[in-house]
mmCIF file of C-alpha atoms in Angstrom:
data_model
loop_
_atom_site.group_PDB
_atom_site.id
_atom_site.type_symbol
_atom_site.label_atom_id
_atom_site.label_comp_id
_atom_site.label_asym_id
_atom_site.label_seq_id
_atom_site.Cartn_x
_atom_site.Cartn_y
_atom_site.Cartn_z
ATOM 1 C CA MET A 192 0.000 0.000 0.000
ATOM 2 C CA LYS A 193 2.859 2.355 0.826
ATOM 3 C CA LEU A 194 4.448 1.653 -2.570
ATOM 4 C CA MET A 195 1.172 2.300 -4.401
ATOM 5 C CA ARG A 196 0.706 5.524 -2.455
ATOM 6 C CA ARG A 197 4.180 6.653 -3.509
ATOM 7 C CA VAL A 198 3.475 5.754 -7.131
ATOM 8 C CA SER A 199 0.232 7.753 -7.003
ATOM 9 C CA LEU A 200 2.258 10.854 -6.101
ATOM 10 C CA LEU A 201 4.402 10.629 -9.227
ATOM 11 C CA GLY A 202 3.573 12.536 -12.400
ATOM 12 C CA PRO A 203 4.308 16.296 -12.238
ATOM 13 C CA ALA A 204 7.987 15.822 -13.117
ATOM 14 C CA PHE A 205 7.092 13.741 -16.166
ATOM 15 C CA VAL A 206 4.897 16.594 -17.425
ATOM 16 C CA ALA A 207 7.740 19.064 -16.852
ATOM 17 C CA ALA A 208 10.155 16.617 -18.543
ATOM 18 C CA VAL A 209 8.242 16.994 -21.818
ATOM 19 C CA ALA A 210 9.823 20.447 -22.057
ATOM 20 C CA TYR A 211 13.202 18.704 -22.185
ATOM 21 C CA VAL A 212 12.340 16.614 -25.249
ATOM 22 C CA ASP A 213 10.565 19.182 -27.410
ATOM 23 C CA PRO A 214 11.275 19.769 -31.135
ATOM 24 C CA GLY A 215 13.953 22.310 -30.203
ATOM 25 C CA ASN A 216 15.928 19.461 -28.646
ATOM 26 C CA VAL A 217 15.562 17.485 -31.852
ATOM 27 C CA ALA A 218 16.971 20.331 -33.955
ATOM 28 C CA ALA A 219 19.803 21.181 -31.563
ATOM 29 C CA ASN A 220 20.889 17.600 -30.887
ATOM 30 C CA ILE A 221 20.634 16.342 -34.460
ATOM 31 C CA THR A 222 22.543 19.402 -35.691
ATOM 32 C CA ALA A 223 25.262 18.821 -33.093
ATOM 33 C CA GLY A 224 25.589 15.114 -33.878
ATOM 34 C CA ALA A 225 25.469 15.447 -37.662
ATOM 35 C CA ARG A 226 28.061 18.246 -37.736
ATOM 36 C CA TYR A 227 30.439 17.270 -34.940
ATOM 37 C CA GLY A 228 29.823 13.615 -34.193
ATOM 38 C CA PHE A 229 29.978 12.656 -30.530
ATOM 39 C CA LEU A 230 31.894 15.822 -29.530
ATOM 40 C CA LEU A 231 29.132 17.507 -27.491
ATOM 41 C CA ILE A 232 27.650 14.568 -25.572
ATOM 42 C CA TRP A 233 29.260 16.009 -22.440
ATOM 43 C CA VAL A 234 27.068 19.119 -22.792
ATOM 44 C CA LEU A 235 23.907 17.008 -22.602
ATOM 45 C CA VAL A 236 25.173 14.977 -19.635
ATOM 46 C CA LEU A 237 26.098 18.159 -17.737
ATOM 47 C CA ALA A 238 22.862 19.922 -18.696
ATOM 48 C CA ASN A 239 20.730 16.967 -17.644
ATOM 49 C CA ALA A 240 22.490 16.706 -14.282
ATOM 50 C CA MET A 241 21.841 20.405 -13.714
ATOM 51 C CA ALA A 242 18.234 19.963 -14.818
ATOM 52 C CA VAL A 243 17.641 17.340 -12.112
ATOM 53 C CA VAL A 244 18.805 19.797 -9.449
ATOM 54 C CA VAL A 245 16.856 22.727 -10.890
ATOM 55 C CA GLN A 246 13.562 20.864 -11.341
ATOM 56 C CA TYR A 247 13.777 19.325 -7.867
ATOM 57 C CA HIS A 248 14.184 22.774 -6.340
ATOM 58 C CA SER A 249 11.280 24.157 -8.361
ATOM 59 C CA ALA A 250 8.994 21.351 -7.201
ATOM 60 C CA LYS A 251 10.218 21.664 -3.608
ATOM 61 C CA LEU A 252 9.447 25.400 -3.650
ATOM 62 C CA GLY A 253 5.858 24.688 -4.695
ATOM 63 C CA ILE A 254 5.412 21.935 -2.104
ATOM 64 C CA VAL A 255 6.775 23.955 0.819
ATOM 65 C CA THR A 256 5.278 27.379 0.049
ATOM 66 C CA GLY A 257 2.117 26.378 -1.811
ATOM 67 C CA ARG A 258 2.990 28.961 -4.458
ATOM 68 C CA SER A 259 4.648 28.843 -7.856
ATOM 69 C CA LEU A 260 7.916 30.664 -8.557
ATOM 70 C CA PRO A 261 6.149 33.319 -10.710
ATOM 71 C CA ALA A 262 3.571 33.886 -7.963
ATOM 72 C CA LEU A 263 6.281 34.240 -5.316
ATOM 73 C CA LEU A 264 8.202 36.759 -7.426
ATOM 74 C CA GLY A 265 4.987 38.565 -8.347
ATOM 75 C CA ASP A 266 4.227 39.095 -4.657
ATOM 76 C CA THR A 267 7.722 40.300 -3.682
ATOM 77 C CA MET A 268 9.126 42.333 -6.592
ATOM 78 C CA PRO A 269 8.483 46.089 -7.054
ATOM 79 C CA LYS A 270 6.273 47.010 -10.011
ATOM 80 C CA VAL A 271 8.861 48.154 -12.586
ATOM 81 C CA PRO A 272 11.346 45.269 -12.060
ATOM 82 C CA ARG A 273 8.392 42.887 -12.033
ATOM 83 C CA LEU A 274 7.166 44.171 -15.403
ATOM 84 C CA LEU A 275 10.661 43.895 -16.901
ATOM 85 C CA TYR A 276 11.027 40.399 -15.503
ATOM 86 C CA TRP A 277 7.640 39.436 -16.932
ATOM 87 C CA ALA A 278 8.682 40.805 -20.348
ATOM 88 C CA GLN A 279 11.769 38.569 -20.548
ATOM 89 C CA ALA A 280 9.772 35.573 -19.295
ATOM 90 C CA GLU A 281 7.169 36.169 -22.007
ATOM 91 C CA ILE A 282 9.896 36.361 -24.668
ATOM 92 C CA VAL A 283 11.153 33.007 -23.432
ATOM 93 C CA ALA A 284 7.614 31.610 -23.564
ATOM 94 C CA ALA A 285 7.216 32.906 -27.125
ATOM 95 C CA ALA A 286 10.482 31.220 -28.159
ATOM 96 C CA THR A 287 9.181 28.015 -26.634
ATOM 97 C CA ASP A 288 5.945 28.252 -28.610
ATOM 98 C CA ILE A 289 7.848 28.774 -31.847
ATOM 99 C CA ALA A 290 9.934 25.636 -31.304
ATOM 100 C CA GLU A 291 6.991 23.456 -30.374
ATOM 101 C CA VAL A 292 4.545 24.538 -33.081
ATOM 102 C CA VAL A 293 7.194 24.526 -35.806
ATOM 103 C CA GLY A 294 8.258 21.041 -34.719
ATOM 104 C CA GLY A 295 4.700 19.737 -34.916
ATOM 105 C CA ALA A 296 4.273 21.345 -38.340
ATOM 106 C CA ILE A 297 7.448 19.671 -39.635
ATOM 107 C CA ALA A 298 6.253 16.303 -38.306
ATOM 108 C CA LEU A 299 2.879 16.594 -40.057
ATOM 109 C CA ASN A 300 4.669 17.599 -43.245
ATOM 110 C CA LEU A 301 6.894 14.496 -43.013
ATOM 111 C CA LEU A 302 3.963 12.195 -42.242
ATOM 112 C CA PHE A 303 1.245 13.578 -44.530
ATOM 113 C CA ASP A 304 3.011 16.084 -46.799
ATOM 114 C CA LEU A 305 0.898 18.871 -45.294
ATOM 115 C CA PRO A 306 2.026 22.478 -45.910
ATOM 116 C CA LEU A 307 3.867 23.800 -42.842
ATOM 117 C CA VAL A 308 1.309 26.547 -42.172
ATOM 118 C CA TRP A 309 -1.537 24.042 -42.026
ATOM 119 C CA GLY A 310 0.613 21.760 -39.883
ATOM 120 C CA ALA A 311 1.163 24.601 -37.408
ATOM 121 C CA ILE A 312 -2.577 25.342 -37.245
ATOM 122 C CA ILE A 313 -3.425 21.657 -36.685
ATOM 123 C CA THR A 314 -0.723 21.340 -34.006
ATOM 124 C CA GLY A 315 -2.177 24.347 -32.199
ATOM 125 C CA PHE A 316 -5.730 23.010 -32.483
ATOM 126 C CA ILE A 317 -4.794 19.622 -30.986
ATOM 127 C CA SER A 318 -2.925 21.376 -28.175
ATOM 128 C CA LEU A 319 -6.158 23.233 -27.382
ATOM 129 C CA ILE A 320 -7.897 19.873 -26.942
ATOM 130 C CA LEU A 321 -5.125 18.650 -24.624
ATOM 131 C CA LEU A 322 -5.334 21.838 -22.567
ATOM 132 C CA ALA A 323 -9.105 21.459 -22.287
ATOM 133 C CA VAL A 324 -8.453 18.049 -20.712
ATOM 134 C CA GLN A 325 -6.149 19.743 -18.182
ATOM 135 C CA GLY A 326 -8.871 22.078 -16.887
ATOM 136 C CA GLY A 327 -11.671 21.395 -14.468
ATOM 137 C CA GLY A 328 -9.635 19.451 -11.909
ATOM 138 C CA ARG A 329 -8.610 16.740 -14.372
ATOM 139 C CA GLN A 330 -4.908 17.033 -13.611
ATOM 140 C CA HIS A 331 -4.435 13.245 -13.462
ATOM 141 C CA VAL A 332 -5.945 12.819 -16.930
ATOM 142 C CA PHE A 333 -3.694 15.515 -18.381
ATOM 143 C CA GLU A 334 -0.641 13.918 -16.755
ATOM 144 C CA ARG A 335 -1.487 10.484 -18.168
ATOM 145 C CA VAL A 336 -1.998 11.833 -21.682
ATOM 146 C CA VAL A 337 1.286 13.736 -21.557
ATOM 147 C CA ILE A 338 3.190 10.773 -20.086
ATOM 148 C CA GLY A 339 1.780 8.586 -22.881
ATOM 149 C CA LEU A 340 3.069 11.078 -25.446
ATOM 150 C CA LEU A 341 6.427 11.124 -23.628
ATOM 151 C CA LEU A 342 6.750 7.363 -24.044
ATOM 152 C CA ILE A 343 5.930 7.680 -27.768
ATOM 153 C CA ILE A 344 8.649 10.347 -28.014
ATOM 154 C CA ALA A 345 11.172 8.031 -26.346
ATOM 155 C CA VAL A 346 10.411 5.125 -28.698
ATOM 156 C CA GLY A 347 10.359 7.383 -31.759
ATOM 157 C CA PHE A 348 13.723 8.978 -31.092
ATOM 158 C CA LEU A 349 15.606 5.963 -29.717
ATOM 159 C CA ALA A 350 14.497 3.309 -32.227
ATOM 160 C CA GLY A 351 17.440 4.037 -34.530
ATOM 161 C CA LEU A 352 19.929 3.018 -31.837
ATOM 162 C CA PHE A 353 18.708 -0.583 -31.904
ATOM 163 C CA PHE A 354 19.006 -0.898 -35.676
ATOM 164 C CA ASP A 355 22.433 0.760 -35.945
ATOM 165 C CA PRO A 356 24.145 0.510 -32.528
ATOM 166 C CA PRO A 357 27.056 2.941 -32.007
ATOM 167 C CA ASN A 358 30.570 2.022 -30.873
ATOM 168 C CA PRO A 359 30.638 2.517 -27.060
ATOM 169 C CA VAL A 360 34.214 3.842 -27.252
ATOM 170 C CA ASP A 361 33.123 6.563 -29.676
ATOM 171 C CA VAL A 362 30.220 7.493 -27.429
ATOM 172 C CA ALA A 363 32.513 7.635 -24.383
ATOM 173 C CA SER A 364 34.881 9.978 -26.241
ATOM 174 C CA GLY A 365 32.121 12.575 -26.234
ATOM 175 C CA LEU A 366 32.177 12.758 -22.432
ATOM 176 C CA VAL A 367 35.445 14.761 -22.469
ATOM 177 C CA PRO A 368 34.555 18.495 -22.203
ATOM 178 C CA ARG A 369 35.874 20.440 -25.208
ATOM 179 C CA PHE A 370 34.825 22.688 -28.089
ATOM 180 C CA GLN A 371 35.890 22.974 -31.729
ATOM 181 C CA GLY A 372 35.457 26.604 -32.661
ATOM 182 C CA PRO A 373 32.723 29.225 -32.180
ATOM 183 C CA ASP A 374 29.973 27.193 -33.861
ATOM 184 C CA THR A 375 30.251 24.458 -31.250
ATOM 185 C CA VAL A 376 29.878 27.080 -28.486
ATOM 186 C CA MET A 377 26.651 28.298 -30.113
ATOM 187 C CA LEU A 378 25.407 24.730 -30.427
ATOM 188 C CA ALA A 379 26.312 24.016 -26.800
ATOM 189 C CA ALA A 380 24.311 27.044 -25.681
ATOM 190 C CA SER A 381 21.443 25.897 -27.893
ATOM 191 C CA MET A 382 21.598 22.409 -26.358
ATOM 192 C CA LEU A 383 21.692 23.910 -22.865
ATOM 193 C CA GLY A 384 18.670 26.097 -23.666
ATOM 194 C CA ALA A 385 16.870 23.045 -25.005
ATOM 195 C CA THR A 386 17.713 20.973 -21.927
ATOM 196 C CA VAL A 387 17.456 23.337 -18.936
ATOM 197 C CA MET A 388 14.237 25.027 -19.998
ATOM 198 C CA PRO A 389 13.235 28.305 -18.291
ATOM 199 C CA HIS A 390 9.507 27.721 -18.729
ATOM 200 C CA ALA A 391 9.867 24.248 -17.172
ATOM 201 C CA ILE A 392 11.462 25.878 -14.132
ATOM 202 C CA TYR A 393 8.496 28.235 -13.770
ATOM 203 C CA LEU A 394 6.036 25.437 -14.485
ATOM 204 C CA HIS A 395 7.139 22.651 -12.136
ATOM 205 C CA SER A 396 6.300 24.616 -9.000
ATOM 206 C CA THR A 397 2.860 25.248 -10.508
ATOM 207 C CA LEU A 398 2.317 21.575 -11.314
ATOM 208 C CA VAL A 399 2.848 20.421 -7.743
ATOM 209 C CA VAL A 400 0.637 23.193 -6.353
ATOM 210 C CA ASP A 401 -2.154 22.284 -8.789
ATOM 211 C CA ARG A 402 -1.756 18.561 -8.038
ATOM 212 C CA PHE A 403 -1.281 18.584 -4.250
ATOM 213 C CA GLY A 404 -2.547 21.993 -3.097
ATOM 214 C CA GLU A 405 -5.849 20.793 -1.627
ATOM 215 C CA LYS A 406 -4.809 17.262 -0.654
ATOM 216 C CA LYS A 407 -3.646 16.025 2.728
ATOM 217 C CA HIS A 408 -0.078 14.854 2.281
ATOM 218 C CA SER A 409 2.833 15.706 4.550
ATOM 219 C CA LYS A 410 5.489 17.956 3.029
ATOM 220 C CA ASP A 411 8.196 15.419 3.890
ATOM 221 C CA GLU A 412 6.343 12.675 2.013
ATOM 222 C CA LEU A 413 5.809 14.890 -1.019
ATOM 223 C CA ILE A 414 9.438 16.027 -1.079
ATOM 224 C CA HIS A 415 10.650 12.415 -0.924
ATOM 225 C CA SER A 416 8.316 11.364 -3.729
ATOM 226 C CA THR A 417 9.367 14.383 -5.757
ATOM 227 C CA LYS A 418 13.005 13.255 -5.678
ATOM 228 C CA ILE A 419 11.999 9.938 -7.250
ATOM 229 C CA ASP A 420 9.663 11.680 -9.698
ATOM 230 C CA VAL A 421 12.317 14.146 -10.887
ATOM 231 C CA VAL A 422 15.180 11.661 -11.165
ATOM 232 C CA GLY A 423 13.056 9.115 -13.061
ATOM 233 C CA ALA A 424 11.538 11.666 -15.440
ATOM 234 C CA LEU A 425 14.797 13.396 -16.274
ATOM 235 C CA ILE A 426 16.758 10.183 -16.693
ATOM 236 C CA LEU A 427 14.214 9.295 -19.378
ATOM 237 C CA ALA A 428 14.451 12.760 -20.947
ATOM 238 C CA GLY A 429 18.242 12.668 -20.763
ATOM 239 C CA LEU A 430 18.408 9.305 -22.487
ATOM 240 C CA VAL A 431 16.182 10.612 -25.283
ATOM 241 C CA ASN A 432 18.368 13.697 -25.780
ATOM 242 C CA ILE A 433 21.635 11.785 -25.738
ATOM 243 C CA GLY A 434 20.073 9.135 -27.964
ATOM 244 C CA LEU A 435 19.141 11.782 -30.541
ATOM 245 C CA LEU A 436 22.679 13.097 -30.687
ATOM 246 C CA VAL A 437 24.157 9.589 -30.825
ATOM 247 C CA VAL A 438 21.830 8.536 -33.663
ATOM 248 C CA ALA A 439 22.865 11.637 -35.629
ATOM 249 C CA ALA A 440 26.557 11.179 -34.851
ATOM 250 C CA ASN A 441 26.525 7.474 -35.661
ATOM 251 C CA SER A 442 24.257 7.360 -38.704
ATOM 252 C CA LEU A 443 24.175 10.912 -40.103
ATOM 253 C CA PHE A 444 27.670 12.324 -39.456
ATOM 254 C CA GLY A 445 28.961 13.999 -42.586
ATOM 255 C CA VAL A 446 25.808 13.141 -44.560
ATOM 256 C CA GLU A 447 24.821 16.032 -46.806
ATOM 257 C CA GLY A 448 21.581 17.839 -45.973
ATOM 258 C CA THR A 449 21.336 16.842 -42.301
ATOM 259 C CA ASP A 450 21.428 20.471 -41.152
ATOM 260 C CA SER A 451 17.612 20.407 -41.176
ATOM 261 C CA ILE A 452 15.117 18.065 -39.522
ATOM 262 C CA GLU A 453 13.632 17.256 -42.912
ATOM 263 C CA GLY A 454 17.079 16.411 -44.253
ATOM 264 C CA ALA A 455 17.882 14.370 -41.158
ATOM 265 C CA HIS A 456 14.614 12.468 -41.574
ATOM 266 C CA GLN A 457 15.458 11.665 -45.187
ATOM 267 C CA ALA A 458 18.940 10.561 -44.150
ATOM 268 C CA ILE A 459 17.418 8.315 -41.479
ATOM 269 C CA VAL A 460 15.140 6.769 -44.126
ATOM 270 C CA ASP A 461 18.095 6.282 -46.489
ATOM 271 C CA ASN A 462 20.413 4.819 -43.845
ATOM 272 C CA LEU A 463 18.066 3.044 -41.435
ATOM 273 C CA GLY A 464 14.963 2.370 -43.519
ATOM 274 C CA SER A 465 11.501 3.877 -43.989
ATOM 275 C CA GLY A 466 10.164 2.152 -40.862
ATOM 276 C CA ILE A 467 12.615 3.970 -38.577
ATOM 277 C CA GLY A 468 11.913 7.189 -40.478
ATOM 278 C CA LEU A 469 8.192 6.775 -39.811
ATOM 279 C CA ILE A 470 8.763 6.073 -36.106
ATOM 280 C CA PHE A 471 11.015 9.141 -35.880
ATOM 281 C CA ALA A 472 8.348 11.358 -37.488
ATOM 282 C CA ILE A 473 5.677 10.034 -35.106
ATOM 283 C CA GLY A 474 7.993 10.778 -32.170
ATOM 284 C CA LEU A 475 8.506 14.307 -33.489
ATOM 285 C CA LEU A 476 4.744 14.829 -33.765
ATOM 286 C CA ALA A 477 4.191 13.560 -30.202
ATOM 287 C CA SER A 478 6.953 15.900 -29.063
ATOM 288 C CA GLY A 479 5.325 18.926 -30.696
ATOM 289 C CA LEU A 480 1.828 18.132 -29.408
ATOM 290 C CA ALA A 481 2.883 17.415 -25.828
ATOM 291 C CA SER A 482 5.360 20.250 -25.467
ATOM 292 C CA THR A 483 3.131 22.936 -26.982
ATOM 293 C CA SER A 484 0.432 22.072 -24.420
ATOM 294 C CA VAL A 485 2.921 22.146 -21.544
ATOM 295 C CA GLY A 486 4.402 25.412 -22.839
ATOM 296 C CA ALA A 487 1.003 27.114 -22.921
ATOM 297 C CA TYR A 488 0.366 25.904 -19.362
ATOM 298 C CA ALA A 489 3.655 27.495 -18.260
ATOM 299 C CA GLY A 490 2.964 30.757 -20.090
ATOM 300 C CA SER A 491 -0.413 31.077 -18.420
ATOM 301 C CA GLU A 492 1.152 30.726 -14.954
ATOM 302 C CA ILE A 493 3.890 33.261 -15.788
ATOM 303 C CA MET A 494 1.252 35.900 -16.571
ATOM 304 C CA ARG A 495 -0.983 34.977 -13.647
ATOM 305 C CA GLY A 496 1.865 34.904 -11.143
ATOM 306 C CA LEU A 497 3.795 37.993 -12.213
ATOM 307 C CA LEU A 498 0.994 40.288 -13.392
ATOM 308 C CA HIS A 499 -1.884 38.885 -11.338
ATOM 309 C CA ILE A 500 -3.874 38.618 -14.568
ATOM 310 C CA ASN A 501 -5.755 35.381 -15.077
ATOM 311 C CA VAL A 502 -6.132 34.951 -18.841
ATOM 312 C CA PRO A 503 -7.965 31.706 -19.718
ATOM 313 C CA ILE A 504 -5.352 29.214 -20.866
ATOM 314 C CA LEU A 505 -7.218 28.370 -24.079
ATOM 315 C CA VAL A 506 -7.389 32.056 -25.042
ATOM 316 C CA ARG A 507 -3.680 32.424 -24.372
ATOM 317 C CA ARG A 508 -2.953 29.370 -26.501
ATOM 318 C CA LEU A 509 -4.791 30.930 -29.456
ATOM 319 C CA VAL A 510 -2.870 34.210 -29.124
ATOM 320 C CA THR A 511 0.570 32.620 -28.779
ATOM 321 C CA LEU A 512 0.040 30.530 -31.912
ATOM 322 C CA VAL A 513 0.229 33.666 -34.045
ATOM 323 C CA PRO A 514 4.023 34.349 -33.943
ATOM 324 C CA ALA A 515 4.881 30.748 -34.845
ATOM 325 C CA ILE A 516 2.433 30.719 -37.759
ATOM 326 C CA ILE A 517 3.774 34.075 -39.008
ATOM 327 C CA ILE A 518 7.365 32.811 -38.928
ATOM 328 C CA ILE A 519 6.386 29.743 -40.937
ATOM 329 C CA ALA A 520 4.291 31.787 -43.390
ATOM 330 C CA LEU A 521 7.238 34.141 -44.005
ATOM 331 C CA GLY A 522 9.305 31.191 -45.190
ATOM 332 C CA ALA A 523 11.918 31.120 -42.433
ATOM 333 C CA ASN A 524 14.097 27.997 -42.281
ATOM 334 C CA PRO A 525 12.143 25.828 -39.805
ATOM 335 C CA THR A 526 15.138 23.980 -38.338
ATOM 336 C CA MET A 527 17.240 27.122 -37.838
ATOM 337 C CA SER A 528 14.183 28.797 -36.263
ATOM 338 C CA LEU A 529 14.170 25.917 -33.796
ATOM 339 C CA VAL A 530 17.911 26.154 -33.063
ATOM 340 C CA TRP A 531 17.837 29.915 -32.534
ATOM 341 C CA SER A 532 14.743 29.651 -30.364
ATOM 342 C CA GLN A 533 16.770 27.362 -28.107
ATOM 343 C CA VAL A 534 19.618 29.889 -27.986
ATOM 344 C CA LEU A 535 17.091 32.501 -26.848
ATOM 345 C CA LEU A 536 15.865 30.089 -24.172
ATOM 346 C CA SER A 537 19.436 29.636 -23.000
ATOM 347 C CA VAL A 538 19.740 33.394 -22.467
ATOM 348 C CA GLY A 539 16.596 33.241 -20.313
ATOM 349 C CA ILE A 540 17.864 30.494 -18.013
ATOM 350 C CA PRO A 541 19.767 32.725 -15.520
ATOM 351 C CA PHE A 542 16.606 34.810 -14.970
ATOM 352 C CA ALA A 543 14.847 31.641 -13.833
ATOM 353 C CA VAL A 544 17.530 29.733 -11.910
ATOM 354 C CA ILE A 545 18.947 32.614 -9.870
ATOM 355 C CA PRO A 546 15.587 33.636 -8.297
ATOM 356 C CA LEU A 547 14.759 29.944 -7.807
ATOM 357 C CA PHE A 548 17.977 29.224 -5.914
ATOM 358 C CA TRP A 549 17.596 32.441 -3.926
ATOM 359 C CA ALA A 550 14.102 31.413 -2.846
ATOM 360 C CA THR A 551 14.959 27.799 -1.964
ATOM 361 C CA GLY A 552 18.025 28.964 -0.010
ATOM 362 C CA SER A 553 16.022 31.503 2.013
ATOM 363 C CA LYS A 554 14.882 30.480 5.489
ATOM 364 C CA LYS A 555 12.314 33.263 5.327
ATOM 365 C CA VAL A 556 10.707 31.593 2.302
ATOM 366 C CA MET A 557 11.371 27.904 3.004
ATOM 367 C CA GLY A 558 11.701 27.739 6.791
ATOM 368 C CA LYS A 559 13.322 24.483 7.921
ATOM 369 C CA TYR A 560 13.295 23.223 4.332
ATOM 370 C CA ALA A 561 15.758 25.894 3.135
ATOM 371 C CA ALA A 562 18.798 24.546 1.291
ATOM 372 C CA GLY A 563 21.933 24.086 3.399
ATOM 373 C CA PRO A 564 25.432 25.504 2.733
ATOM 374 C CA LYS A 565 26.610 22.565 0.574
ATOM 375 C CA THR A 566 23.476 22.618 -1.558
ATOM 376 C CA ASN A 567 23.687 26.392 -1.916
ATOM 377 C CA ALA A 568 27.317 26.057 -3.041
ATOM 378 C CA MET A 569 26.281 23.516 -5.676
ATOM 379 C CA ASN A 570 23.461 25.790 -6.819
ATOM 380 C CA ILE A 571 25.862 28.720 -7.151
ATOM 381 C CA GLY A 572 28.128 26.497 -9.257
ATOM 382 C CA ILE A 573 25.236 25.643 -11.577
ATOM 383 C CA SER A 574 24.351 29.325 -11.911
ATOM 384 C CA VAL A 575 27.967 30.199 -12.745
ATOM 385 C CA ILE A 576 28.138 27.529 -15.468
ATOM 386 C CA VAL A 577 24.870 28.718 -17.011
ATOM 387 C CA ILE A 578 25.920 32.381 -16.994
ATOM 388 C CA ALA A 579 29.402 31.534 -18.370
ATOM 389 C CA LEU A 580 27.886 29.648 -21.318
ATOM 390 C CA ASN A 581 25.568 32.548 -22.025
ATOM 391 C CA LEU A 582 28.424 35.059 -21.914
ATOM 392 C CA ALA A 583 30.347 32.829 -24.312
ATOM 393 C CA LEU A 584 27.297 32.842 -26.587
ATOM 394 C CA VAL A 585 27.158 36.653 -26.532
ATOM 395 C CA VAL A 586 30.895 36.880 -27.330
ATOM 396 C CA VAL A 587 30.569 34.412 -30.210
ATOM 397 C CA GLY A 588 27.534 36.265 -31.556
ATOM 398 C CA ALA A 589 29.427 39.575 -31.421
#
């Protein structure tokens, strides 16, 4: 009975983990693998380890305080800084929407040869249905649907590994931290932005509040279950991300045309067969549908928490579809739109992790659950790494 009770408390981290396997990850990781082989595996391993720490702290903040990170900041920041902070968070949310809708549109184009604009509209429409399931106290149903999509994503993106297994020595060589020129720094920042997602940081605290806010569970029990939830969910997400890069490095390295998802898909079909290509496209579609729903959920909480404005989530979803559809209609390169959206997300990470670590290290906010000196030191180290990568990105871009 105790085991079943613990299992029943799992779920929020798996919803947040969808943000870590969205179409932006596909673009960033396939680009990295196809161009530079196994070189940047270490970036994904480091980013995923940091993501475990960050998401655990976000969930813990929600459990202990009963408030999301945006709500906490909205109640404590002066008006002008709060508005500026909201503006950058909304830019991050918009970048997220672009990646997710564009990814779904590409998947529908690969599967059914639909024009990208129509694919984007259909992706947005299906996300509206998923978000409707989330409302009205049906959090468990939403979680199960999203977790089901997450499993489809995992199968879709990892299938190629079983048909063309990589050399373990080659994979291990990618664990040595190094770069090869400015382009690899940009890709590393893109991979970091696609792995440690700002909107997932804002969202996870919301998920636990929505799931457990009115239920009678002890904080200690919820915190313990959250550790299992986060580690399990992000191990799965990490394996998917690393698997994507390894598939590209092993099967697509040096293949012409793999600098786009469409080209990578064709290369997968040519090298691994049409069956694996179909599974990959289905995984990409599941990724777009799941992540666009989760992204809209996060964006709604950002506005509600920071501005104290409660815009219905379905209305917000309709509005935030517009920029992605415009970008597609203007003929922008879909894959590069995805990669650059992840770079923009990377720039937004410090604005999420620094307030999070401040809050979880504050005894005034967390009471006896505040992080201790060793944990605070680790959190500072994570913040330094994130900021250093972003400064490197700015230097490279200049």
